[in-house]
CSV table of C-alpha atoms and ligand atoms in Angstrom, one decimal:
chain,number,residue,atom,x,y,z
A,8,MET,CA,20.7,-44.7,58.8
A,9,LEU,CA,18.0,-44.3,61.5
A,10,LEU,CA,17.8,-40.6,60.4
A,11,THR,CA,17.5,-41.7,56.6
A,12,LEU,CA,14.6,-44.1,57.7
A,13,GLN,CA,12.8,-41.5,59.7
A,14,ASN,CA,12.0,-39.6,56.4
A,15,PHE,CA,12.9,-42.2,53.7
A,16,LEU,CA,10.7,-40.4,51.2
A,17,SER,CA,12.5,-37.0,51.5
A,18,HIS,CA,15.8,-38.9,51.5
A,19,SER,CA,14.8,-40.6,48.2
A,20,VAL,CA,14.0,-37.3,46.5
A,21,ASP,CA,16.6,-35.1,48.0
A,22,GLU,CA,18.9,-33.9,45.2
A,23,SER,CA,21.6,-32.9,47.7
A,24,ILE,CA,22.1,-36.5,48.8
A,25,LYS,CA,24.1,-39.0,46.6
A,26,TRP,CA,22.2,-42.1,46.8
A,27,GLN,CA,23.9,-45.2,48.0
A,28,SER,CA,22.5,-48.7,48.7
A,29,PHE,CA,22.7,-50.0,52.2
A,30,SER,CA,21.9,-53.0,54.3
A,31,ALA,CA,22.1,-53.5,58.0
A,32,GLN,CA,20.7,-55.1,61.1
A,33,LEU,CA,18.2,-52.4,62.3
A,34,ASN,CA,17.6,-54.0,65.6
A,35,ALA,CA,17.4,-57.5,67.2
A,36,ASP,CA,14.2,-58.2,65.2
A,37,VAL,CA,14.6,-56.6,61.8
A,38,TYR,CA,17.1,-56.5,58.9
A,39,VAL,CA,16.8,-53.5,56.6
A,40,GLU,CA,18.0,-53.1,53.0
A,41,SER,CA,17.8,-50.4,50.3
A,42,PRO,CA,18.9,-52.0,47.1
A,43,LEU,CA,17.6,-49.3,44.7
A,44,GLU,CA,16.8,-45.6,45.1
A,45,GLY,CA,13.3,-45.3,46.5
A,46,VAL,CA,13.2,-48.9,47.4
A,47,LEU,CA,13.4,-50.3,51.1
A,48,ILE,CA,13.1,-53.9,52.3
A,49,PHE,CA,12.4,-55.0,55.9
A,50,ARG,CA,12.8,-58.6,56.8
A,51,PRO,CA,12.0,-60.2,60.3
A,52,THR,CA,15.2,-61.7,61.7
A,53,GLY,CA,15.0,-65.4,62.5
A,54,ASN,CA,13.1,-68.3,60.9
A,55,LEU,CA,9.4,-67.3,60.5
A,56,PRO,CA,7.9,-70.0,58.5
A,57,GLN,CA,5.1,-69.1,55.8
A,58,GLN,CA,5.8,-65.4,56.5
A,59,LYS,CA,4.0,-63.2,53.9
A,60,HIS,CA,5.9,-61.2,51.3
A,61,ILE,CA,4.3,-57.8,51.1
A,62,VAL,CA,5.0,-55.0,48.6
A,63,LEU,CA,3.5,-51.7,49.2
A,64,SER,CA,4.2,-49.3,46.3
A,65,SER,CA,3.2,-45.5,46.3
A,66,GLY,CA,4.3,-42.5,44.0
A,67,ILE,CA,4.0,-44.6,40.9
A,68,HIS,CA,2.2,-41.2,39.9
A,69,GLY,CA,4.4,-38.4,41.5
A,70,ASN,CA,1.6,-36.2,42.6
A,71,GLU,CA,-0.5,-38.8,44.6
A,72,THR,CA,1.0,-37.8,47.9
A,73,ALA,CA,-1.4,-39.3,50.6
A,74,PRO,CA,-0.2,-43.0,50.0
A,75,MET,CA,3.5,-41.8,50.0
A,76,GLU,CA,2.9,-40.1,53.5
A,77,ILE,CA,1.3,-43.2,55.0
A,78,CYS,CA,4.1,-45.4,53.7
A,79,ASN,CA,6.7,-43.0,54.9
A,80,GLN,CA,5.3,-43.0,58.4
A,81,LEU,CA,5.0,-46.8,58.3
A,82,ILE,CA,8.8,-46.9,57.6
A,83,ALA,CA,9.6,-44.4,60.2
A,84,ASP,CA,7.5,-46.4,62.8
A,85,ILE,CA,9.3,-49.7,61.7
A,86,ALA,CA,12.6,-48.0,62.1
A,87,SER,CA,12.0,-46.7,65.6
A,88,GLY,CA,10.7,-50.0,66.7
A,89,LYS,CA,7.2,-48.7,67.2
A,90,LEU,CA,5.7,-50.9,64.6
A,91,LYS,CA,6.8,-54.6,64.8
A,92,ILE,CA,7.0,-56.7,61.6
A,93,SER,CA,5.9,-60.2,61.2
A,94,HIS,CA,6.5,-60.5,57.4
A,95,ALA,CA,9.0,-59.3,54.7
A,96,LEU,CA,8.1,-55.9,53.4
A,97,MET,CA,9.1,-54.1,50.4
A,98,PHE,CA,8.3,-50.2,50.2
A,99,ILE,CA,8.6,-48.6,46.8
A,100,PHE,CA,8.3,-44.9,46.0
A,101,GLY,CA,7.8,-45.0,42.3
A,102,ASN,CA,8.6,-42.2,40.0
A,103,LEU,CA,11.1,-40.0,42.0
A,104,PRO,CA,11.6,-37.4,39.4
A,105,ALA,CA,8.0,-36.9,39.2
A,106,ILE,CA,7.5,-36.9,42.9
A,107,LYS,CA,10.2,-34.0,43.2
A,108,GLN,CA,8.2,-32.1,40.6
A,109,GLN,CA,4.8,-32.9,42.0
A,110,THR,CA,3.6,-34.1,38.8
A,111,ARG,CA,1.9,-37.3,37.6
A,112,PHE,CA,4.9,-38.2,35.4
A,113,ILE,CA,7.7,-36.7,33.5
A,114,GLU,CA,7.4,-38.2,30.1
A,115,GLU,CA,5.1,-41.1,30.2
A,116,ASN,CA,2.6,-42.6,32.6
A,117,LEU,CA,4.8,-45.2,34.6
A,118,ASN,CA,1.8,-47.3,35.4
A,119,ARG,CA,1.4,-48.3,31.8
A,120,LEU,CA,5.1,-49.7,31.5
A,121,PHE,CA,5.1,-52.8,33.7
A,122,ALA,CA,5.5,-55.4,31.1
A,123,PRO,CA,8.6,-57.7,31.1
A,124,ASN,CA,9.5,-57.0,27.5
A,125,ILE,CA,8.9,-53.2,27.8
A,126,GLU,CA,11.0,-51.0,25.4
A,127,GLY,CA,11.1,-47.3,25.0
A,128,ASP,CA,13.0,-44.1,25.2
A,129,SER,CA,11.0,-42.3,27.9
A,130,LEU,CA,12.7,-41.5,31.4
A,131,GLU,CA,10.1,-43.9,32.9
A,132,VAL,CA,11.0,-46.9,31.0
A,133,PRO,CA,14.4,-47.8,33.0
A,134,ARG,CA,12.5,-47.1,36.3
A,135,ALA,CA,9.8,-49.5,35.3
A,136,LYS,CA,12.4,-52.2,34.4
A,137,ALA,CA,14.4,-51.6,37.6
A,138,LEU,CA,11.2,-51.9,39.8
A,139,MET,CA,10.2,-55.1,38.0
A,140,GLN,CA,13.6,-56.5,38.7
A,141,GLN,CA,13.5,-55.6,42.4
A,142,VAL,CA,9.8,-57.0,42.8
A,143,SER,CA,11.0,-60.3,41.0
A,144,ALA,CA,14.0,-60.6,43.2
A,145,PHE,CA,12.0,-60.0,46.4
A,146,PHE,CA,9.2,-62.5,45.4
A,147,LYS,CA,11.8,-65.2,44.2
A,148,ASP,CA,12.5,-66.8,47.7
A,149,ALA,CA,8.9,-66.4,49.1
A,150,THR,CA,7.5,-69.5,50.4
A,151,GLY,CA,4.4,-68.0,51.9
A,152,GLU,CA,1.6,-65.9,50.2
A,153,ARG,CA,2.7,-62.9,48.2
A,154,TYR,CA,0.8,-59.5,48.1
A,155,HIS,CA,1.3,-56.3,46.3
A,156,TYR,CA,-1.0,-53.2,47.1
A,157,ASP,CA,-0.1,-50.2,44.7
A,158,LEU,CA,-1.5,-47.3,46.3
A,159,HIS,CA,-2.9,-44.3,44.4
A,160,THR,CA,-5.2,-41.3,44.7
A,161,ALA,CA,-7.4,-40.5,41.7
A,162,ILE,CA,-7.3,-37.4,39.7
A,163,ARG,CA,-10.9,-36.6,39.9
A,164,ALA,CA,-13.6,-37.0,42.6
A,165,SER,CA,-15.3,-40.4,42.9
A,166,LYS,CA,-18.9,-41.1,43.8
A,167,ASN,CA,-17.2,-44.1,45.5
A,168,GLU,CA,-14.2,-42.4,46.9
A,169,LYS,CA,-12.0,-45.2,47.7
A,170,PHE,CA,-11.9,-48.1,45.1
A,171,ALA,CA,-9.5,-50.8,44.0
A,172,VAL,CA,-8.9,-52.3,40.6
A,173,TYR,CA,-8.6,-56.2,40.9
A,174,PRO,CA,-6.3,-57.2,37.9
A,175,HIS,CA,-7.4,-59.8,35.4
A,176,LEU,CA,-6.8,-63.3,36.9
A,177,HIS,CA,-6.9,-65.2,33.7
A,178,GLY,CA,-9.4,-67.8,35.1
A,179,LYS,CA,-7.9,-67.9,38.7
A,180,ALA,CA,-10.6,-67.4,41.4
A,181,HIS,CA,-11.0,-64.0,43.0
A,182,SER,CA,-10.1,-64.0,46.7
A,183,LYS,CA,-12.9,-63.1,49.0
A,184,THR,CA,-10.4,-62.8,51.8
A,185,GLU,CA,-8.7,-60.0,49.9
A,186,LEU,CA,-11.9,-58.2,49.3
A,187,GLN,CA,-12.7,-58.4,53.1
A,188,PHE,CA,-9.3,-56.8,53.7
A,189,MET,CA,-10.1,-54.1,51.0
A,190,SER,CA,-13.4,-53.5,52.8
A,191,ASP,CA,-11.8,-53.2,56.2
A,192,CYS,CA,-9.5,-50.6,54.7
A,193,GLY,CA,-12.6,-48.7,53.7
A,194,VAL,CA,-12.2,-49.7,50.1
A,195,ASN,CA,-15.8,-51.0,49.3
A,196,THR,CA,-15.8,-50.5,45.4
A,197,ILE,CA,-13.9,-53.2,43.5
A,198,LEU,CA,-13.4,-53.1,39.9
A,199,LEU,CA,-12.8,-56.4,38.2
A,200,SER,CA,-10.5,-55.9,35.2
A,201,GLN,CA,-11.4,-58.2,32.3
A,202,SER,CA,-8.1,-58.0,30.3
A,203,ALA,CA,-4.3,-58.1,30.5
A,204,THR,CA,-2.8,-54.6,31.2
A,205,THR,CA,0.6,-53.3,31.9
A,206,THR,CA,-0.1,-51.9,35.4
A,207,PHE,CA,2.2,-52.6,38.3
A,208,SER,CA,-0.5,-54.6,40.1
A,209,TYR,CA,-1.2,-56.6,37.1
A,210,TYR,CA,2.5,-57.3,36.8
A,211,SER,CA,2.8,-58.8,40.3
A,212,SER,CA,-0.5,-60.8,40.0
A,213,ARG,CA,0.3,-62.2,36.5
A,214,TYR,CA,4.1,-62.9,36.8
A,215,HIS,CA,4.5,-63.5,40.5
A,216,ASP,CA,1.1,-65.0,41.6
A,217,ALA,CA,0.7,-62.3,44.2
A,218,HIS,CA,-2.6,-61.0,45.5
A,219,ALA,CA,-2.4,-57.6,43.9
A,220,PHE,CA,-4.5,-54.5,43.6
A,221,THR,CA,-4.4,-50.9,42.4
A,222,VAL,CA,-6.0,-49.1,45.3
A,223,GLU,CA,-7.4,-45.6,44.8
A,224,LEU,CA,-7.6,-44.1,48.3
A,225,GLY,CA,-9.2,-40.8,47.6
A,226,LYS,CA,-8.4,-37.7,45.7
A,227,VAL,CA,-5.1,-36.1,44.6
A,228,LYS,CA,-3.8,-33.4,47.0
A,229,ALA,CA,-0.5,-31.7,47.6
A,230,PHE,CA,2.0,-32.8,50.3
A,231,GLY,CA,0.8,-31.6,53.7
A,232,GLN,CA,-2.8,-31.0,52.5
A,233,ASN,CA,-4.1,-34.5,53.0
A,234,ASN,CA,-6.7,-34.9,55.8
A,235,MET,CA,-5.1,-38.0,57.2
A,236,ASN,CA,-8.4,-38.8,59.0
A,237,ASP,CA,-9.5,-39.8,55.6
A,238,PHE,CA,-7.1,-42.7,55.6
A,239,VAL,CA,-7.3,-44.0,59.1
A,240,GLN,CA,-8.9,-47.2,58.3
A,241,ALA,CA,-6.4,-48.1,55.5
A,242,ASP,CA,-3.5,-47.0,57.8
A,243,LYS,CA,-4.8,-49.1,60.6
A,244,MET,CA,-5.3,-52.3,58.3
A,245,LEU,CA,-1.8,-51.9,56.8
A,246,ARG,CA,-0.4,-51.7,60.4
A,247,HIS,CA,-2.3,-54.8,61.2
A,248,LEU,CA,-1.1,-56.6,58.0
A,249,ILE,CA,2.5,-55.7,58.8
A,250,ALA,CA,2.6,-56.5,62.5
A,251,ASP,CA,0.4,-59.6,62.9
A,252,ARG,CA,1.0,-63.1,61.8
A,253,GLU,CA,-2.8,-63.6,60.9
A,254,LEU,CA,-5.4,-61.0,59.9
A,255,THR,CA,-8.7,-60.8,61.7
A,256,LEU,CA,-11.3,-59.4,59.1
A,257,SER,CA,-15.0,-58.7,58.9
A,258,ALA,CA,-17.2,-61.6,57.6
A,259,TYR,CA,-17.6,-61.2,53.8
A,260,GLU,CA,-21.4,-61.0,54.3
A,261,ASP,CA,-20.9,-58.0,56.5
A,262,CYS,CA,-18.8,-56.0,54.0
A,263,PRO,CA,-20.7,-53.4,52.1
A,264,LEU,CA,-18.9,-54.1,48.8
A,265,GLU,CA,-19.9,-53.0,45.5
A,266,ILE,CA,-18.4,-54.9,42.7
A,267,TYR,CA,-18.2,-53.9,39.1
A,268,LYS,CA,-16.7,-55.3,35.9
A,269,VAL,CA,-15.3,-53.5,32.9
A,270,ASN,CA,-17.8,-53.3,30.1
A,271,GLN,CA,-16.1,-51.1,27.5
A,272,VAL,CA,-12.5,-49.9,27.2
A,273,ILE,CA,-12.5,-46.8,25.0
A,274,ASN,CA,-9.2,-45.8,23.4
A,275,LYS,CA,-8.6,-42.4,21.9
A,276,HIS,CA,-7.8,-42.8,18.1
A,277,HIS,CA,-8.0,-39.2,16.9
A,278,ALA,CA,-6.9,-35.8,18.3
A,279,ASP,CA,-10.6,-34.7,18.3
A,280,PHE,CA,-11.6,-37.2,21.0
A,281,LYS,CA,-14.1,-35.6,23.3
A,282,LEU,CA,-16.0,-36.6,26.3
A,283,HIS,CA,-19.6,-35.7,26.4
A,284,PHE,CA,-20.0,-35.1,30.3
A,285,SER,CA,-18.4,-32.3,32.2
A,286,GLU,CA,-14.9,-32.2,33.2
A,287,ASP,CA,-15.7,-32.7,37.0
A,288,THR,CA,-18.0,-35.6,36.7
A,289,ALA,CA,-17.2,-38.1,39.4
A,290,ASN,CA,-15.8,-41.6,38.8
A,291,PHE,CA,-18.7,-44.2,38.9
A,292,THR,CA,-21.4,-41.7,37.8
A,293,ASP,CA,-23.9,-43.9,35.9
A,294,TYR,CA,-25.8,-43.5,32.8
A,295,CYS,CA,-28.9,-44.9,31.0
A,296,ALA,CA,-28.5,-47.2,27.9
A,297,GLY,CA,-28.0,-45.0,25.0
A,298,THR,CA,-26.4,-42.0,26.5
A,299,LEU,CA,-23.6,-40.5,24.4
A,300,LEU,CA,-20.5,-40.7,26.5
A,301,ALA,CA,-17.7,-39.7,23.9
A,302,SER,CA,-17.1,-39.2,20.3
A,303,GLU,CA,-14.2,-38.7,17.9
A,304,SER,CA,-13.9,-38.6,14.1
A,305,GLY,CA,-15.8,-41.6,12.7
A,306,ALA,CA,-17.0,-43.1,16.0
A,307,LYS,CA,-19.4,-42.4,18.7
A,308,TYR,CA,-19.5,-44.3,22.2
A,309,TYR,CA,-22.6,-44.9,24.0
A,310,ALA,CA,-23.6,-46.4,27.4
A,311,GLN,CA,-24.8,-49.9,26.3
A,312,GLN,CA,-26.7,-50.7,29.6
A,313,ASP,CA,-28.8,-49.0,32.2
A,314,GLY,CA,-26.5,-48.3,35.3
A,315,GLU,CA,-23.3,-48.3,33.2
A,316,ALA,CA,-20.9,-46.0,34.9
A,317,ILE,CA,-17.6,-44.2,33.9
A,318,VAL,CA,-14.3,-44.5,35.4
A,319,PHE,CA,-10.9,-42.8,34.6
A,320,PRO,CA,-12.1,-40.5,31.9
A,321,ASN,CA,-9.3,-38.4,30.4
A,322,GLU,CA,-9.7,-36.9,26.9
A,323,ASN,CA,-5.9,-35.7,27.1
A,324,VAL,CA,-4.3,-38.9,26.8
A,325,ALA,CA,-1.9,-39.7,24.0
A,326,ILE,CA,-3.5,-41.0,20.8
A,327,GLY,CA,-3.8,-44.8,21.1
A,328,GLN,CA,-4.3,-44.7,24.8
A,329,ARG,CA,-7.2,-45.4,27.0
A,330,ALA,CA,-9.5,-42.4,27.5
A,331,LEU,CA,-12.3,-44.0,29.2
A,332,LEU,CA,-13.5,-47.1,30.9
A,333,THR,CA,-17.1,-48.0,31.5
A,334,VAL,CA,-18.3,-50.6,34.2
A,335,VAL,CA,-21.4,-52.3,35.2
A,336,PRO,CA,-22.3,-53.9,38.5
A,337,CYS,CA,-21.7,-57.6,39.0
A,338,GLU,CA,-21.4,-60.4,41.7
A,339,LEU,CA,-18.2,-62.2,42.5
B,429,LIG,ZN1,-2.3,-43.0,40.3
């Protein structure tokens, strides 16, 4: 089992290994369990009142390698005893067939399927259901705070390389402490979502009352090609989160945060949907009011305010799906 945990990621995607669930006392301090392929739970042994329950997911998009490499190393270091744990932890490697093929998804974007009543025929639907079940079981007995950081890397470069999406809270207050944590991870651009979605982080936030974020840690690169120096701060803070009972964070006033809220959600309705900026335009590039951003049969989409910026543009999405978000600066 120790061998498995030294490289749980490759164990999870190795076709020559027939996967089996396991659970065992890892050492005097830690109990380990793998209830589902690509899912691993560590629990501190003994009675730790008010321990946190923390989910770290990666590989929800199969080609977003850096977060998987970070989590795989965290797992290895917990297994070897190098990294102590003070909280219950769940690691998830999301879309295993897509990770094997080094592609974003096989049939459908997994991160649009985290809805409790999801139905569909794609390969990804049963995986989304199974992961929701796992997260639900994990959070069920949590008496302390719950956390879910869903770790990604973006397809395109970003003017603000690291950024996080804060799911819509339906009137609950945003947590400044969480933004301090993000900032100390090197994630200083925060996007406040303004509506219900079917992302993994929204699922944990909405249905399990977790502090949850979709965290974009940089640009997509192949396994082995990530410069791990780009992720030092995030890695350090995740280790801090895992090992220490309490987090020590920079003061909110000292965090160089830039906060945005969504202004327009632009869905593709026709096959001729077209973006009016170049393919390699960085996320968070901003425009003057009146700039034509996208068009399709019967519709034109303009920047409505000065400083309105584009995020996640993708004219190749399926019809009916989101092709572009626009955001504007705001205060918490
Ligand atoms: Zn992603």
